[in-house]
PDB file of C-alpha atoms in Angstrom:
ATOM      1  CA  MET A   1     -43.382 -17.375  14.656  1.00 37.00           C
ATOM      2  CA  GLU A   2     -44.952 -15.399  17.511  1.00 40.00           C
ATOM      3  CA  GLU A   3     -41.504 -14.088  18.364  1.00 46.00           C
ATOM      4  CA  ASN A   4     -41.187 -12.586  14.872  1.00 49.00           C
ATOM      5  CA  LEU A   5     -44.629 -10.949  15.040  1.00 48.00           C
ATOM      6  CA  GLU A   6     -43.712  -9.485  18.399  1.00 57.00           C
ATOM      7  CA  GLY A   7     -40.656  -7.867  16.815  1.00 59.00           C
ATOM      8  CA  ILE A   8     -42.675  -6.457  13.931  1.00 63.00           C
ATOM      9  CA  GLN A   9     -45.143  -4.779  16.304  1.00 75.00           C
ATOM     10  CA  ARG A  10     -42.460  -3.581  18.731  1.00 82.00           C
ATOM     11  CA  PRO A  11     -42.400   0.181  19.454  1.00 89.00           C
ATOM     12  CA  VAL A  12     -39.598   1.950  17.590  1.00 93.00           C
ATOM     13  CA  TYR A  13     -39.847   5.539  18.816  1.00 94.00           C
ATOM     14  CA  ARG A  14     -37.095   5.270  21.432  1.00 94.00           C
ATOM     15  CA  ASN A  15     -34.567   3.780  18.989  1.00 93.00           C
ATOM     16  CA  LEU A  16     -35.372   6.309  16.280  1.00 94.00           C
ATOM     17  CA  ARG A  17     -35.153   9.172  18.776  1.00 95.00           C
ATOM     18  CA  ILE A  18     -31.669   8.041  19.771  1.00 93.00           C
ATOM     19  CA  ILE A  19     -30.629   7.867  16.100  1.00 93.00           C
ATOM     20  CA  TRP A  20     -31.976  11.411  15.606  1.00 94.00           C
ATOM     21  CA  GLN A  21     -30.133  12.634  18.709  1.00 93.00           C
ATOM     22  CA  VAL A  22     -26.927  11.023  17.443  1.00 90.00           C
ATOM     23  CA  GLN A  23     -27.307  12.881  14.159  1.00 90.00           C
ATOM     24  CA  VAL A  24     -27.890  16.182  15.984  1.00 92.00           C
ATOM     25  CA  ILE A  25     -24.794  15.630  18.141  1.00 89.00           C
ATOM     26  CA  GLY A  26     -22.745  14.757  15.049  1.00 86.00           C
ATOM     27  CA  PHE A  27     -23.973  17.938  13.353  1.00 88.00           C
ATOM     28  CA  VAL A  28     -22.958  20.067  16.348  1.00 88.00           C
ATOM     29  CA  PHE A  29     -19.541  18.388  16.612  1.00 83.00           C
ATOM     30  CA  SER A  30     -18.914  18.990  12.905  1.00 80.00           C
ATOM     31  CA  PHE A  31     -18.155  22.632  13.740  1.00 81.00           C
ATOM     32  CA  PHE A  32     -15.178  21.704  15.944  1.00 78.00           C
ATOM     33  CA  ASP A  33     -11.621  20.583  15.166  1.00 73.00           C
ATOM     34  CA  ASN A  34     -10.834  17.331  13.376  1.00 73.00           C
ATOM     35  CA  ILE A  35      -9.781  15.215  16.367  1.00 76.00           C
ATOM     36  CA  LEU A  36     -13.028  15.882  18.216  1.00 73.00           C
ATOM     37  CA  VAL A  37     -15.032  15.186  15.067  1.00 74.00           C
ATOM     38  CA  THR A  38     -13.210  11.894  14.517  1.00 75.00           C
ATOM     39  CA  VAL A  39     -13.653  10.640  18.076  1.00 77.00           C
ATOM     40  CA  ALA A  40     -17.281  11.786  18.225  1.00 77.00           C
ATOM     41  CA  GLY A  41     -17.940  10.251  14.815  1.00 76.00           C
ATOM     42  CA  ILE A  42     -16.673   6.859  15.938  1.00 79.00           C
ATOM     43  CA  VAL A  43     -18.693   6.915  19.160  1.00 83.00           C
ATOM     44  CA  LEU A  44     -21.819   8.119  17.361  1.00 82.00           C
ATOM     45  CA  LEU A  45     -21.416   5.466  14.670  1.00 84.00           C
ATOM     46  CA  ILE A  46     -21.235   2.754  17.328  1.00 88.00           C
ATOM     47  CA  VAL A  47     -24.417   4.107  18.946  1.00 88.00           C
ATOM     48  CA  ARG A  48     -26.123   4.174  15.544  1.00 87.00           C
ATOM     49  CA  ILE A  49     -25.101   0.564  14.872  1.00 91.00           C
ATOM     50  CA  VAL A  50     -26.561  -0.514  18.226  1.00 92.00           C
ATOM     51  CA  GLN A  51     -29.847   1.275  17.508  1.00 91.00           C
ATOM     52  CA  VAL A  52     -30.157  -0.043  13.945  1.00 92.00           C
ATOM     53  CA  ARG A  53     -29.448  -3.520  15.322  1.00 93.00           C
ATOM     54  CA  ALA A  54     -32.295  -3.046  17.785  1.00 91.00           C
ATOM     55  CA  LEU A  55     -34.558  -2.173  14.832  1.00 91.00           C
ATOM     56  CA  ALA A  56     -33.373  -5.097  12.675  1.00 90.00           C
ATOM     57  CA  ASP A  57     -36.205  -7.376  13.789  1.00 89.00           C
ATOM     58  CA  VAL A  58     -38.861  -4.772  12.970  1.00 90.00           C
ATOM     59  CA  SER A  59     -38.637  -4.918   9.173  1.00 87.00           C
ATOM     60  CA  ASP A  60     -36.642  -6.442   6.343  1.00 89.00           C
ATOM     61  CA  GLY A  61     -35.345  -3.004   5.356  1.00 88.00           C
ATOM     62  CA  MET A  62     -33.921  -2.415   8.821  1.00 91.00           C
ATOM     63  CA  ALA A  63     -32.348  -5.881   8.878  1.00 93.00           C
ATOM     64  CA  ARG A  64     -30.700  -5.179   5.514  1.00 94.00           C
ATOM     65  CA  ALA A  65     -29.590  -1.751   6.732  1.00 93.00           C
ATOM     66  CA  TYR A  66     -27.898  -3.358   9.730  1.00 94.00           C
ATOM     67  CA  ARG A  67     -26.096  -6.019   7.691  1.00 95.00           C
ATOM     68  CA  VAL A  68     -24.905  -3.538   5.084  1.00 94.00           C
ATOM     69  CA  LEU A  69     -23.910  -1.007   7.761  1.00 93.00           C
ATOM     70  CA  ILE A  70     -21.688  -3.592   9.461  1.00 94.00           C
ATOM     71  CA  THR A  71     -20.185  -4.653   6.123  1.00 93.00           C
ATOM     72  CA  GLY A  72     -19.484  -1.078   5.047  1.00 90.00           C
ATOM     73  CA  LEU A  73     -18.002  -0.164   8.391  1.00 89.00           C
ATOM     74  CA  ALA A  74     -15.713  -3.206   8.428  1.00 89.00           C
ATOM     75  CA  LEU A  75     -14.593  -2.527   4.869  1.00 90.00           C
ATOM     76  CA  THR A  76     -13.987   1.184   5.437  1.00 87.00           C
ATOM     77  CA  VAL A  77     -12.229   0.985   8.789  1.00 86.00           C
ATOM     78  CA  GLY A  78     -10.335  -2.226   8.046  1.00 87.00           C
ATOM     79  CA  CYS A  79      -9.011  -1.073   4.689  1.00 87.00           C
ATOM     80  CA  SER A  80      -8.152   2.376   6.044  1.00 85.00           C
ATOM     81  CA  LEU A  81      -6.064   0.829   8.814  1.00 85.00           C
ATOM     82  CA  LEU A  82      -4.409  -1.620   6.429  1.00 87.00           C
ATOM     83  CA  GLY A  83      -3.700   1.273   4.058  1.00 84.00           C
ATOM     84  CA  LEU A  84      -1.918   3.122   6.853  1.00 84.00           C
ATOM     85  CA  LEU A  85       0.181   0.046   7.596  1.00 86.00           C
ATOM     86  CA  ALA A  86       1.105  -0.307   3.929  1.00 83.00           C
ATOM     87  CA  PHE A  87       1.909   3.405   3.532  1.00 81.00           C
ATOM     88  CA  GLY A  88       4.319   4.066   0.681  1.00 81.00           C
ATOM     89  CA  SER A  89       3.573   0.917  -1.286  1.00 83.00           C
ATOM     90  CA  ILE A  90       1.108   0.117  -4.026  1.00 85.00           C
ATOM     91  CA  LEU A  91      -0.963  -1.764  -1.444  1.00 86.00           C
ATOM     92  CA  SER A  92      -1.845   1.541   0.224  1.00 85.00           C
ATOM     93  CA  VAL A  93      -3.553   2.651  -3.000  1.00 87.00           C
ATOM     94  CA  ILE A  94      -5.476  -0.611  -3.229  1.00 89.00           C
ATOM     95  CA  PHE A  95      -6.583  -0.338   0.399  1.00 87.00           C
ATOM     96  CA  ALA A  96      -7.610   3.297  -0.149  1.00 87.00           C
ATOM     97  CA  LEU A  97      -9.803   2.226  -3.061  1.00 89.00           C
ATOM     98  CA  ALA A  98     -11.294  -0.565  -0.950  1.00 89.00           C
ATOM     99  CA  ALA A  99     -12.004   1.952   1.836  1.00 86.00           C
ATOM    100  CA  LEU A 100     -13.764   4.135  -0.739  1.00 88.00           C
ATOM    101  CA  ALA A 101     -15.841   1.108  -1.736  1.00 91.00           C
ATOM    102  CA  GLY A 102     -16.722   0.730   1.954  1.00 88.00           C
ATOM    103  CA  ALA A 103     -17.943   4.325   2.014  1.00 87.00           C
ATOM    104  CA  ILE A 104     -20.187   3.545  -0.951  1.00 91.00           C
ATOM    105  CA  VAL A 105     -21.508   0.494   0.907  1.00 92.00           C
ATOM    106  CA  LEU A 106     -22.348   2.823   3.825  1.00 90.00           C
ATOM    107  CA  LEU A 107     -24.457   4.872   1.390  1.00 92.00           C
ATOM    108  CA  VAL A 108     -26.315   1.682   0.490  1.00 94.00           C
ATOM    109  CA  ALA A 109     -26.928   1.141   4.219  1.00 93.00           C
ATOM    110  CA  ASP A 110     -28.488   4.615   4.400  1.00 93.00           C
ATOM    111  CA  TYR A 111     -30.670   3.680   1.421  1.00 95.00           C
ATOM    112  CA  TYR A 112     -31.971   0.588   3.193  1.00 95.00           C
ATOM    113  CA  PHE A 113     -32.459   2.531   6.423  1.00 94.00           C
ATOM    114  CA  TYR A 114     -34.546   5.366   4.978  1.00 95.00           C
ATOM    115  CA  PHE A 115     -36.479   3.160   2.571  1.00 95.00           C
ATOM    116  CA  GLY A 116     -37.092   0.771   5.489  1.00 93.00           C
ATOM    117  CA  LEU A 117     -38.503   3.671   7.499  1.00 94.00           C
ATOM    118  CA  ASP A 118     -40.797   4.521   4.594  1.00 95.00           C
ATOM    119  CA  ASP A 119     -42.020   0.917   4.373  1.00 92.00           C
ATOM    120  CA  LEU A 120     -42.560   0.900   8.133  1.00 92.00           C
ATOM    121  CA  ALA A 121     -44.666   4.069   7.905  1.00 93.00           C
ATOM    122  CA  ALA A 122     -46.881   2.470   5.270  1.00 91.00           C
ATOM    123  CA  LEU A 123     -47.128  -0.842   7.151  1.00 90.00           C
ATOM    124  CA  ARG A 124     -48.001   0.728  10.490  1.00 90.00           C
ATOM    125  CA  GLY A 125     -50.112   3.559   9.124  1.00 90.00           C
ATOM    126  CA  TYR A 126     -48.110   6.480  10.499  1.00 93.00           C
ATOM    127  CA  ALA A 127     -49.524   9.919   9.737  1.00 92.00           C
ATOM    128  CA  TYR A 128     -46.515  10.729   7.573  1.00 94.00           C
ATOM    129  CA  PRO A 129     -46.599  11.263   3.801  1.00 94.00           C
ATOM    130  CA  GLN A 130     -45.459   8.254   1.815  1.00 94.00           C
ATOM    131  CA  GLY A 131     -42.002   8.782   0.330  1.00 93.00           C
ATOM    132  CA  ARG A 132     -41.036  11.885   2.325  1.00 96.00           C
ATOM    133  CA  ILE A 133     -38.498  10.164   4.582  1.00 96.00           C
ATOM    134  CA  LYS A 134     -36.751   8.798   1.472  1.00 96.00           C
ATOM    135  CA  ARG A 135     -35.739  12.393   0.739  1.00 95.00           C
ATOM    136  CA  CYS A 136     -33.170  12.113   3.537  1.00 95.00           C
ATOM    137  CA  PHE A 137     -31.272   9.555   1.481  1.00 95.00           C
ATOM    138  CA  TRP A 138     -31.579  11.456  -1.786  1.00 96.00           C
ATOM    139  CA  LEU A 139     -30.517  14.713  -0.123  1.00 94.00           C
ATOM    140  CA  SER A 140     -27.420  13.110   1.375  1.00 91.00           C
ATOM    141  CA  LEU A 141     -26.515  11.479  -1.939  1.00 92.00           C
ATOM    142  CA  ILE A 142     -26.999  14.600  -4.062  1.00 92.00           C
ATOM    143  CA  GLY A 143     -25.482  16.780  -1.352  1.00 89.00           C
ATOM    144  CA  GLY A 144     -22.380  14.613  -1.191  1.00 87.00           C
ATOM    145  CA  VAL A 145     -21.835  15.041  -4.920  1.00 90.00           C
ATOM    146  CA  VAL A 146     -22.426  18.812  -4.768  1.00 90.00           C
ATOM    147  CA  VAL A 147     -20.156  19.243  -1.741  1.00 88.00           C
ATOM    148  CA  GLY A 148     -17.408  17.149  -3.351  1.00 86.00           C
ATOM    149  CA  ILE A 149     -17.526  19.101  -6.609  1.00 91.00           C
ATOM    150  CA  THR A 150     -17.623  22.521  -4.954  1.00 90.00           C
ATOM    151  CA  GLU A 151     -14.699  21.632  -2.683  1.00 86.00           C
ATOM    152  CA  GLN A 152     -12.678  20.563  -5.718  1.00 88.00           C
ATOM    153  CA  LEU A 153     -13.501  23.878  -7.401  1.00 89.00           C
ATOM    154  CA  GLY A 154     -12.183  25.767  -4.378  1.00 87.00           C
ATOM    155  CA  ALA A 155     -15.513  27.005  -3.030  1.00 86.00           C
ATOM    156  CA  ALA A 156     -15.189  25.504   0.443  1.00 85.00           C
ATOM    157  CA  TRP A 157     -17.569  28.073   1.950  1.00 88.00           C
ATOM    158  CA  PHE A 158     -20.298  27.029  -0.505  1.00 90.00           C
ATOM    159  CA  ALA A 159     -19.657  23.352   0.197  1.00 87.00           C
ATOM    160  CA  GLU A 160     -19.961  23.984   3.938  1.00 88.00           C
ATOM    161  CA  ALA A 161     -23.170  25.990   3.450  1.00 91.00           C
ATOM    162  CA  CYS A 162     -24.671  23.193   1.323  1.00 91.00           C
ATOM    163  CA  ASN A 163     -23.683  20.627   3.923  1.00 88.00           C
ATOM    164  CA  ILE A 164     -25.334  22.630   6.714  1.00 92.00           C
ATOM    165  CA  VAL A 165     -28.569  23.133   4.748  1.00 94.00           C
ATOM    166  CA  ILE A 166     -28.800  19.457   3.763  1.00 94.00           C
ATOM    167  CA  THR A 167     -28.117  18.290   7.314  1.00 92.00           C
ATOM    168  CA  VAL A 168     -30.739  20.627   8.782  1.00 95.00           C
ATOM    169  CA  ILE A 169     -33.357  19.508   6.233  1.00 96.00           C
ATOM    170  CA  THR A 170     -32.551  15.852   6.969  1.00 95.00           C
ATOM    171  CA  LEU A 171     -32.855  16.428  10.720  1.00 96.00           C
ATOM    172  CA  VAL A 172     -36.210  18.190  10.266  1.00 97.00           C
ATOM    173  CA  LEU A 173     -37.582  15.383   8.063  1.00 97.00           C
ATOM    174  CA  LEU A 174     -36.475  12.751  10.563  1.00 96.00           C
ATOM    175  CA  TRP A 175     -37.935  14.774  13.457  1.00 97.00           C
ATOM    176  CA  GLN A 176     -41.297  14.985  11.628  1.00 97.00           C
ATOM    177  CA  TYR A 177     -41.176  11.225  11.129  1.00 97.00           C
ATOM    178  CA  LEU A 178     -40.421  10.798  14.834  1.00 96.00           C
ATOM    179  CA  GLU A 179     -43.462  12.870  15.745  1.00 96.00           C
ATOM    180  CA  ALA A 180     -45.668  10.670  13.551  1.00 96.00           C
ATOM    181  CA  VAL A 181     -44.222   7.528  15.181  1.00 95.00           C
ATOM    182  CA  LYS A 182     -44.695   8.986  18.661  1.00 95.00           C
ATOM    183  CA  GLN A 183     -48.314   9.890  17.944  1.00 95.00           C
ATOM    184  CA  ALA A 184     -49.081   6.442  16.501  1.00 93.00           C
ATOM    185  CA  GLU A 185     -47.457   4.618  19.413  1.00 92.00           C
ATOM    186  CA  GLN A 186     -49.249   6.765  22.002  1.00 91.00           C
ATOM    187  CA  ASN A 187     -52.599   6.104  20.316  1.00 88.00           C
ATOM    188  CA  ALA A 188     -51.988   2.346  20.129  1.00 73.00           C
TER     189      ALA A 188
END
């Protein structure tokens, strides 16, 4: 029991700072060619998984985020690879749909992550407005729909502009949350 309480009170600033840095690096790499983005994305996703795992004992939301993140990643990557192996058959379509389901599961992992951060702010009394960090999830969800629709309509420049704005807003919101965590942990 004491072990669990120790995890709940554990400082989280370092792990959250690494997650923020990973998102900044991913944003910068998104301006380069596809191979670099793919390799960087895989490395950054692994780092994010490690950091979310480190936060899993802090709250139920973070533990759920970790479990769902692993499930979504396994489903997406596994079905994508199996789809490539089954290229040209009906199985490739089925695996592509399963990989899409994995991407949706990854959105659920983001939901648990950001809502877990909001619960953590309330529990620990961070000087951060209740509900603000949840906007990161809603922005990514709404932004994904807007970007997808505008790309289908042939307005790739608008989709890219929307993606940049949403990513910058998300990074700023997470940075503000980090500052509140840092201040609370320094005062403790």
